[in-house]
């Protein structure tokens, strides 16, 4: 049996634009109608009240994610557009200038980045650099008067996250974290099922994310990445557990897995397992790996279960419950994410995935590492 979640266009716009109020969580109720184009869905997410100019976005760092995901998504957005780039590669700069018609005056290096403050065409800076560089460029962008989207994880330490939030507050600029799955209908459905108790109260969450990473990439350099798979794919498991349960965890236990490739994993963990404890006795059993492919978010409840497999990819997500398969329209997650932030800037309202959420998650990641290192249960009291 297929479970088909549809609605009228008006209801779609209303539900995608609304938020569930919470200090750490704000989601739209998923009611995605098949047949809408990605452009219509992006427009619905932005809730266009009246015509206005598109906000200019500059991508800082032109690696794989910018190249394969963000730049193409910016060709589909309704409230923002790609107007600038920051790169240390002259060859990449020339290629991007030609491909996306970017004027020379909107091309920056890491050395002259601060002069972006004099460019009124750029409203938003999207930081897509190695994790250890997130704090520096977020702070510099805020001081330059630009609103900021920062890729996940927000930073490599709690202190850096706090400094980023303070810098944006001092500059009166908005800060958002690149949590694209908060705009993805399958993941939103997990939140809705749990909140509405469609299968009874949730008892156990299972979250797994992993890949077989190629050797020699910056993500295996602890100085650049801050850690291994936990900092990269593991954060999706943490997020998935939290937005499915709808509560913050209260404690964590964890264990690092064995290393079977000492050359590849000389600086970071190869895998980690951890258990998050939530109020009411709910638990989330999580696992991440840089040596094994896995992609699952599952909730076992009183009267059934619901899951996504794969759960965290850029496209082709699939869902199922004990009653049958889910049939929900696929969307361009990054386009919806960036349009939502542009709309926040235009309406002068806080993002649903703000810096405070990124800080919360880095606190949890830090506690997971501590629990794995010490073998002790670590309470989470400052979320």
Short mmCIF file of C-alpha atoms in Angstrom, two decimals:
data_model
loop_
_atom_site.label_atom_id
_atom_site.label_comp_id
_atom_site.label_asym_id
_atom_site.label_seq_id
_atom_site.Cartn_x
_atom_site.Cartn_y
_atom_site.Cartn_z
CA UNK A 1 0.00 0.00 0.00
CA UNK A 2 1.26 3.48 -0.86
CA UNK A 3 0.56 6.34 1.54
CA UNK A 4 -0.01 9.43 -0.60
CA UNK A 5 0.35 12.84 1.11
CA UNK A 6 -1.27 15.51 -1.03
CA UNK A 7 -2.94 18.87 -0.57
CA UNK A 8 -4.17 21.89 -2.42
CA UNK A 9 -1.61 24.47 -3.51
CA UNK A 10 -2.99 26.97 -0.99
CA UNK A 11 -2.69 24.49 1.87
CA UNK A 12 0.79 23.56 0.67
CA UNK A 13 1.96 27.18 0.84
CA UNK A 14 0.39 27.72 4.24
CA UNK A 15 1.83 24.56 5.73
CA UNK A 16 5.32 24.88 4.27
CA UNK A 17 5.56 28.43 5.60
CA UNK A 18 4.35 27.77 9.14
CA UNK A 19 6.64 26.76 11.98
CA UNK A 20 6.18 24.58 15.03
CA UNK A 21 7.32 26.87 17.83
CA UNK A 22 10.21 25.63 19.93
CA UNK A 23 13.45 27.00 21.29
CA UNK A 24 15.45 24.55 19.20
CA UNK A 25 13.14 23.21 16.52
CA UNK A 26 10.90 24.77 13.91
CA UNK A 27 9.52 22.76 11.05
CA UNK A 28 6.89 23.11 8.41
CA UNK A 29 4.19 20.46 8.33
CA UNK A 30 4.76 18.36 5.22
CA UNK A 31 1.86 18.31 2.79
CA UNK A 32 3.55 18.21 -0.59
CA UNK A 33 1.38 17.84 -3.64
CA UNK A 34 2.66 15.80 -6.53
CA UNK A 35 2.96 17.73 -9.74
CA UNK A 36 4.40 20.97 -8.39
CA UNK A 37 7.63 22.05 -10.04
CA UNK A 38 10.71 22.71 -7.94
CA UNK A 39 10.31 26.39 -8.77
CA UNK A 40 6.75 26.37 -7.39
CA UNK A 41 7.85 24.59 -4.25
CA UNK A 42 10.69 27.05 -3.68
CA UNK A 43 8.31 29.93 -4.22
CA UNK A 44 5.86 28.37 -1.78
CA UNK A 45 8.56 27.99 0.84
CA UNK A 46 9.52 31.63 0.49
CA UNK A 47 5.85 32.70 0.75
CA UNK A 48 6.12 35.51 -1.74
CA UNK A 49 3.88 38.35 -0.63
CA UNK A 50 4.75 40.80 -3.38
CA UNK A 51 7.47 41.15 -6.01
CA UNK A 52 10.90 42.06 -4.69
CA UNK A 53 14.49 41.82 -5.87
CA UNK A 54 16.45 38.62 -5.53
CA UNK A 55 19.15 38.73 -2.88
CA UNK A 56 22.71 38.19 -4.08
CA UNK A 57 24.58 35.15 -2.76
CA UNK A 58 28.35 34.66 -2.76
CA UNK A 59 29.69 31.13 -2.26
CA UNK A 60 32.86 30.96 -0.17
CA UNK A 61 34.72 27.84 -1.28
CA UNK A 62 34.12 26.14 -4.61
CA UNK A 63 34.52 22.50 -3.67
CA UNK A 64 32.28 19.58 -4.55
CA UNK A 65 29.25 20.71 -2.55
CA UNK A 66 29.25 24.21 -4.02
CA UNK A 67 29.92 22.87 -7.51
CA UNK A 68 27.49 19.96 -7.60
CA UNK A 69 24.70 21.14 -5.30
CA UNK A 70 24.59 24.79 -4.27
CA UNK A 71 25.40 26.48 -7.57
CA UNK A 72 22.85 24.40 -9.52
CA UNK A 73 20.26 24.96 -6.78
CA UNK A 74 20.78 28.71 -7.04
CA UNK A 75 19.59 28.46 -10.64
CA UNK A 76 16.21 27.33 -9.29
CA UNK A 77 15.75 29.73 -6.38
CA UNK A 78 13.09 32.44 -6.40
CA UNK A 79 14.32 34.82 -3.70
CA UNK A 80 18.09 34.71 -4.22
CA UNK A 81 20.68 34.22 -6.93
CA UNK A 82 24.35 33.40 -7.37
CA UNK A 83 26.24 36.66 -7.92
CA UNK A 84 29.67 36.15 -6.34
CA UNK A 85 32.39 33.65 -5.47
CA UNK A 86 35.36 33.42 -3.12
CA UNK A 87 38.14 31.07 -4.16
CA UNK A 88 41.88 30.58 -3.95
CA UNK A 89 42.00 29.09 -7.43
CA UNK A 90 42.31 31.46 -10.44
CA UNK A 91 41.37 28.58 -12.75
CA UNK A 92 38.16 27.92 -10.84
CA UNK A 93 37.38 31.63 -10.82
CA UNK A 94 37.59 31.83 -14.61
CA UNK A 95 35.48 28.71 -15.04
CA UNK A 96 32.74 29.96 -12.70
CA UNK A 97 32.76 33.44 -14.22
CA UNK A 98 32.04 31.94 -17.63
CA UNK A 99 29.53 29.35 -16.48
CA UNK A 100 27.45 31.59 -14.22
CA UNK A 101 28.07 35.01 -15.79
CA UNK A 102 29.74 36.34 -12.63
CA UNK A 103 31.36 39.76 -13.09
CA UNK A 104 34.99 40.22 -12.16
CA UNK A 105 34.09 42.72 -9.44
CA UNK A 106 32.19 39.95 -7.59
CA UNK A 107 35.14 37.53 -7.54
CA UNK A 108 37.19 37.46 -4.33
CA UNK A 109 40.18 35.60 -2.96
CA UNK A 110 40.69 34.67 0.68
CA UNK A 111 43.18 37.51 0.97
CA UNK A 112 40.85 40.31 -0.18
CA UNK A 113 37.66 38.76 1.21
CA UNK A 114 37.03 41.59 3.68
CA UNK A 115 36.58 44.07 0.83
CA UNK A 116 33.27 42.32 0.11
CA UNK A 117 31.84 44.88 2.50
CA UNK A 118 31.96 47.45 -0.32
CA UNK A 119 29.90 45.32 -2.70
CA UNK A 120 26.14 46.05 -2.41
CA UNK A 121 25.32 43.30 -4.93
CA UNK A 122 26.17 40.64 -2.33
CA UNK A 123 23.65 40.29 0.50
CA UNK A 124 24.37 36.75 1.70
CA UNK A 125 27.64 34.87 2.12
CA UNK A 126 27.44 31.07 2.16
CA UNK A 127 30.49 29.57 3.90
CA UNK A 128 31.29 26.20 2.29
CA UNK A 129 34.83 25.64 3.59
CA UNK A 130 36.50 22.94 5.72
CA UNK A 131 35.02 22.89 9.22
CA UNK A 132 37.96 24.60 10.92
CA UNK A 133 37.49 27.66 8.69
CA UNK A 134 33.77 28.16 9.36
CA UNK A 135 34.20 30.44 12.34
CA UNK A 136 36.76 32.74 10.73
CA UNK A 137 34.80 33.38 7.57
CA UNK A 138 31.43 33.64 9.26
CA UNK A 139 32.82 36.28 11.60
CA UNK A 140 34.56 38.13 8.77
CA UNK A 141 31.41 38.05 6.66
CA UNK A 142 29.31 39.44 9.50
CA UNK A 143 31.82 42.22 10.12
CA UNK A 144 31.59 42.99 6.39
CA UNK A 145 27.85 43.52 6.84
CA UNK A 146 26.69 40.32 5.15
CA UNK A 147 24.10 37.80 6.28
CA UNK A 148 25.58 34.31 6.62
CA UNK A 149 24.68 30.71 5.89
CA UNK A 150 27.33 28.39 7.30
CA UNK A 151 27.63 24.75 6.33
CA UNK A 152 27.36 22.05 8.98
CA UNK A 153 28.87 21.35 11.39
CA UNK A 154 28.74 24.96 12.49
CA UNK A 155 32.32 24.87 13.80
CA UNK A 156 34.85 22.60 15.50
CA UNK A 157 34.28 23.86 19.05
CA UNK A 158 31.56 25.30 21.24
CA UNK A 159 33.62 28.48 21.74
CA UNK A 160 33.81 29.08 17.98
CA UNK A 161 30.05 28.66 17.66
CA UNK A 162 29.46 31.16 20.43
CA UNK A 163 31.84 33.64 18.80
CA UNK A 164 30.03 33.28 15.46
CA UNK A 165 26.65 33.95 17.04
CA UNK A 166 27.97 36.98 18.89
CA UNK A 167 29.63 38.39 15.76
CA UNK A 168 26.39 38.18 13.80
CA UNK A 169 24.39 39.70 16.64
CA UNK A 170 26.87 42.56 16.99
CA UNK A 171 26.67 43.24 13.26
CA UNK A 172 22.86 42.85 13.23
CA UNK A 173 23.17 40.14 10.59
CA UNK A 174 21.23 36.87 10.35
CA UNK A 175 23.03 33.55 10.76
CA UNK A 176 21.73 30.21 9.52
CA UNK A 177 23.23 26.72 9.37
CA UNK A 178 23.02 24.65 6.19
CA UNK A 179 20.56 22.11 7.56
CA UNK A 180 18.83 21.32 4.26
CA UNK A 181 16.79 18.41 5.65
CA UNK A 182 14.63 20.83 7.64
CA UNK A 183 13.14 21.70 4.25
CA UNK A 184 12.85 18.15 2.92
CA UNK A 185 9.34 16.60 2.99
CA UNK A 186 10.27 13.02 3.87
CA UNK A 187 12.21 14.17 6.94
CA UNK A 188 9.44 16.61 7.82
CA UNK A 189 7.01 13.69 7.68
CA UNK A 190 9.04 11.89 10.34
CA UNK A 191 8.58 14.93 12.55
CA UNK A 192 4.85 15.06 11.79
CA UNK A 193 4.24 11.37 12.50
CA UNK A 194 5.99 11.62 15.86
CA UNK A 195 4.31 14.90 16.86
CA UNK A 196 0.83 13.64 15.94
CA UNK A 197 1.49 10.16 17.38
CA UNK A 198 0.13 8.56 14.24
CA UNK A 199 1.69 5.26 15.32
CA UNK A 200 1.48 5.93 19.03
CA UNK A 201 4.24 7.42 21.16
CA UNK A 202 7.76 6.99 19.81
CA UNK A 203 9.89 4.65 21.91
CA UNK A 204 13.13 4.03 19.99
CA UNK A 205 14.93 5.89 17.21
CA UNK A 206 17.53 4.22 15.01
CA UNK A 207 19.78 6.54 13.00
CA UNK A 208 22.69 5.45 10.81
CA UNK A 209 24.76 7.33 8.27
CA UNK A 210 28.01 6.26 6.68
CA UNK A 211 30.08 6.09 3.53
CA UNK A 212 33.30 4.58 2.31
CA UNK A 213 35.39 7.74 2.13
CA UNK A 214 38.25 8.07 -0.32
CA UNK A 215 41.75 8.49 1.14
CA UNK A 216 43.57 11.80 1.21
CA UNK A 217 40.56 14.15 1.50
CA UNK A 218 40.48 17.04 3.96
CA UNK A 219 37.78 15.33 6.02
CA UNK A 220 40.42 12.86 7.23
CA UNK A 221 42.61 15.71 8.52
CA UNK A 222 41.59 16.34 12.13
CA UNK A 223 42.94 19.90 12.08
CA UNK A 224 40.63 20.79 9.20
CA UNK A 225 37.63 18.61 10.04
CA UNK A 226 37.64 18.65 13.83
CA UNK A 227 36.94 14.93 13.86
CA UNK A 228 35.87 12.07 11.64
CA UNK A 229 32.48 10.78 10.47
CA UNK A 230 30.70 12.11 13.57
CA UNK A 231 31.43 15.69 12.48
CA UNK A 232 30.31 14.98 8.92
CA UNK A 233 27.60 12.35 8.52
CA UNK A 234 27.02 11.66 12.22
CA UNK A 235 25.46 15.08 12.67
CA UNK A 236 22.59 13.94 10.43
CA UNK A 237 21.89 11.13 12.87
CA UNK A 238 21.87 13.56 15.80
CA UNK A 239 19.59 15.92 13.92
CA UNK A 240 17.29 13.14 12.73
CA UNK A 241 16.85 11.82 16.25
CA UNK A 242 16.13 15.25 17.68
CA UNK A 243 13.62 16.41 15.10
CA UNK A 244 11.83 13.06 15.15
CA UNK A 245 11.57 12.96 18.94
CA UNK A 246 10.91 16.70 19.12
CA UNK A 247 12.95 17.07 22.30
CA UNK A 248 16.53 17.68 23.37
CA UNK A 249 18.48 14.68 24.69
CA UNK A 250 19.45 14.57 28.35
CA UNK A 251 22.46 12.21 28.24
CA UNK A 252 24.70 10.20 25.93
CA UNK A 253 26.92 7.12 26.01
CA UNK A 254 29.27 6.30 23.12
CA UNK A 255 31.96 3.98 21.84
CA UNK A 256 34.49 4.35 19.06
CA UNK A 257 34.62 1.44 16.63
CA UNK A 258 37.76 -0.48 15.68
CA UNK A 259 40.09 0.86 13.00
CA UNK A 260 40.66 -1.52 10.11
CA UNK A 261 42.59 0.98 7.99
CA UNK A 262 45.18 2.73 10.14
CA UNK A 263 46.64 4.66 7.22
CA UNK A 264 43.33 6.23 6.24
CA UNK A 265 42.16 6.81 9.80
CA UNK A 266 45.40 7.84 11.49
CA UNK A 267 43.92 11.13 12.72
CA UNK A 268 40.17 10.58 13.06
CA UNK A 269 37.79 7.83 14.11
CA UNK A 270 36.69 5.29 11.52
CA UNK A 271 33.28 4.79 13.15
CA UNK A 272 31.28 5.62 16.25
CA UNK A 273 28.16 4.29 17.93
CA UNK A 274 26.24 6.23 20.55
CA UNK A 275 22.97 6.26 22.44
CA UNK A 276 21.04 9.44 23.14
CA UNK A 277 18.64 9.42 26.09
CA UNK A 278 15.56 11.63 25.95
CA UNK A 279 12.93 12.60 28.51
CA UNK A 280 10.23 9.97 28.97
CA UNK A 281 12.57 7.04 28.42
CA UNK A 282 12.92 7.51 24.65
CA UNK A 283 16.31 6.44 23.28
CA UNK A 284 18.09 6.92 19.96
CA UNK A 285 20.64 4.32 18.88
CA UNK A 286 22.98 5.98 16.40
CA UNK A 287 25.92 4.95 14.25
CA UNK A 288 28.21 6.67 11.78
CA UNK A 289 31.10 5.42 9.67
CA UNK A 290 33.67 6.44 7.08
CA UNK A 291 34.17 2.81 6.01
CA UNK A 292 30.64 1.48 5.57
CA UNK A 293 27.65 2.64 3.53
CA UNK A 294 24.50 3.16 5.62
CA UNK A 295 21.59 5.60 5.50
CA UNK A 296 18.62 5.10 7.83
CA UNK A 297 16.28 7.03 10.11
CA UNK A 298 13.67 4.84 11.83
CA UNK A 299 11.17 5.34 14.63
CA UNK A 300 9.61 2.43 16.49
CA UNK A 301 6.44 3.46 18.28
CA UNK A 302 3.70 1.93 20.42
CA UNK A 303 1.54 0.80 17.50
CA UNK A 304 3.91 0.62 14.55
CA UNK A 305 6.99 2.07 12.91
CA UNK A 306 8.05 4.57 10.25
CA UNK A 307 11.38 5.01 8.54
CA UNK A 308 13.39 6.65 5.79
CA UNK A 309 15.91 4.59 3.84
CA UNK A 310 17.81 6.39 2.41
CA UNK A 311 17.13 9.27 4.77
CA UNK A 312 19.80 11.95 4.38
CA UNK A 313 20.72 12.14 0.68
CA UNK A 314 20.33 15.09 -1.65
CA UNK A 315 17.64 13.29 -3.66
CA UNK A 316 15.76 10.02 -4.15
CA UNK A 317 14.80 9.61 -0.50
CA UNK A 318 12.38 6.79 0.30
CA UNK A 319 10.01 6.24 3.19
CA UNK A 320 7.89 3.43 4.56
CA UNK A 321 5.71 2.64 7.57
CA UNK A 322 4.20 -0.57 8.87
CA UNK A 323 1.13 0.43 6.81
CA UNK A 324 2.93 0.85 3.52
CA UNK A 325 5.32 2.96 1.48
CA UNK A 326 5.31 6.75 1.51
CA UNK A 327 4.84 8.56 -1.79
CA UNK A 328 5.96 12.16 -1.42
CA UNK A 329 7.26 14.56 -4.04
CA UNK A 330 11.02 15.02 -4.23
CA UNK A 331 12.30 18.60 -3.92
CA UNK A 332 15.50 20.56 -4.37
CA UNK A 333 16.45 20.78 -0.70
CA UNK A 334 19.16 23.40 -1.15
CA UNK A 335 16.95 25.68 -3.23
CA UNK A 336 14.22 25.60 -0.57
CA UNK A 337 16.79 26.12 2.18
CA UNK A 338 18.38 29.17 0.54
CA UNK A 339 15.06 30.71 -0.47
CA UNK A 340 13.82 30.37 3.09
CA UNK A 341 16.88 32.19 4.41
CA UNK A 342 16.51 34.94 1.80
CA UNK A 343 12.91 35.32 2.88
CA UNK A 344 14.05 35.60 6.50
CA UNK A 345 16.41 38.41 5.50
CA UNK A 346 13.69 40.18 3.54
CA UNK A 347 11.19 39.85 6.38
CA UNK A 348 13.77 40.46 9.10
CA UNK A 349 12.92 37.27 10.98
CA UNK A 350 15.07 34.55 12.50
CA UNK A 351 15.91 31.45 10.49
CA UNK A 352 14.30 28.16 11.53
CA UNK A 353 17.84 26.69 11.49
CA UNK A 354 19.74 29.44 13.34
CA UNK A 355 23.21 29.58 14.80
CA UNK A 356 21.82 28.54 18.17
CA UNK A 357 20.78 25.21 16.66
CA UNK A 358 24.27 24.73 15.27
CA UNK A 359 25.72 25.50 18.70
CA UNK A 360 23.39 22.99 20.34
CA UNK A 361 24.50 20.28 17.93
CA UNK A 362 28.22 20.97 18.40
CA UNK A 363 27.65 20.69 22.15
CA UNK A 364 26.09 17.26 21.55
CA UNK A 365 28.92 16.17 19.24
CA UNK A 366 31.45 17.29 21.85
CA UNK A 367 29.63 15.25 24.51
CA UNK A 368 29.58 12.17 22.24
CA UNK A 369 33.34 12.40 21.79
CA UNK A 370 33.79 12.80 25.55
CA UNK A 371 31.59 9.79 26.24
CA UNK A 372 33.56 7.69 23.74
CA UNK A 373 36.89 8.83 25.19
CA UNK A 374 35.98 8.26 28.84
CA UNK A 375 33.55 5.37 28.54
CA UNK A 376 31.21 7.25 30.83
CA UNK A 377 27.62 8.48 30.52
CA UNK A 378 27.71 12.21 29.86
CA UNK A 379 24.75 14.34 30.87
CA UNK A 380 23.59 17.08 28.53
CA UNK A 381 22.58 19.94 30.76
CA UNK A 382 23.37 23.03 28.71
CA UNK A 383 21.30 22.59 25.55
#
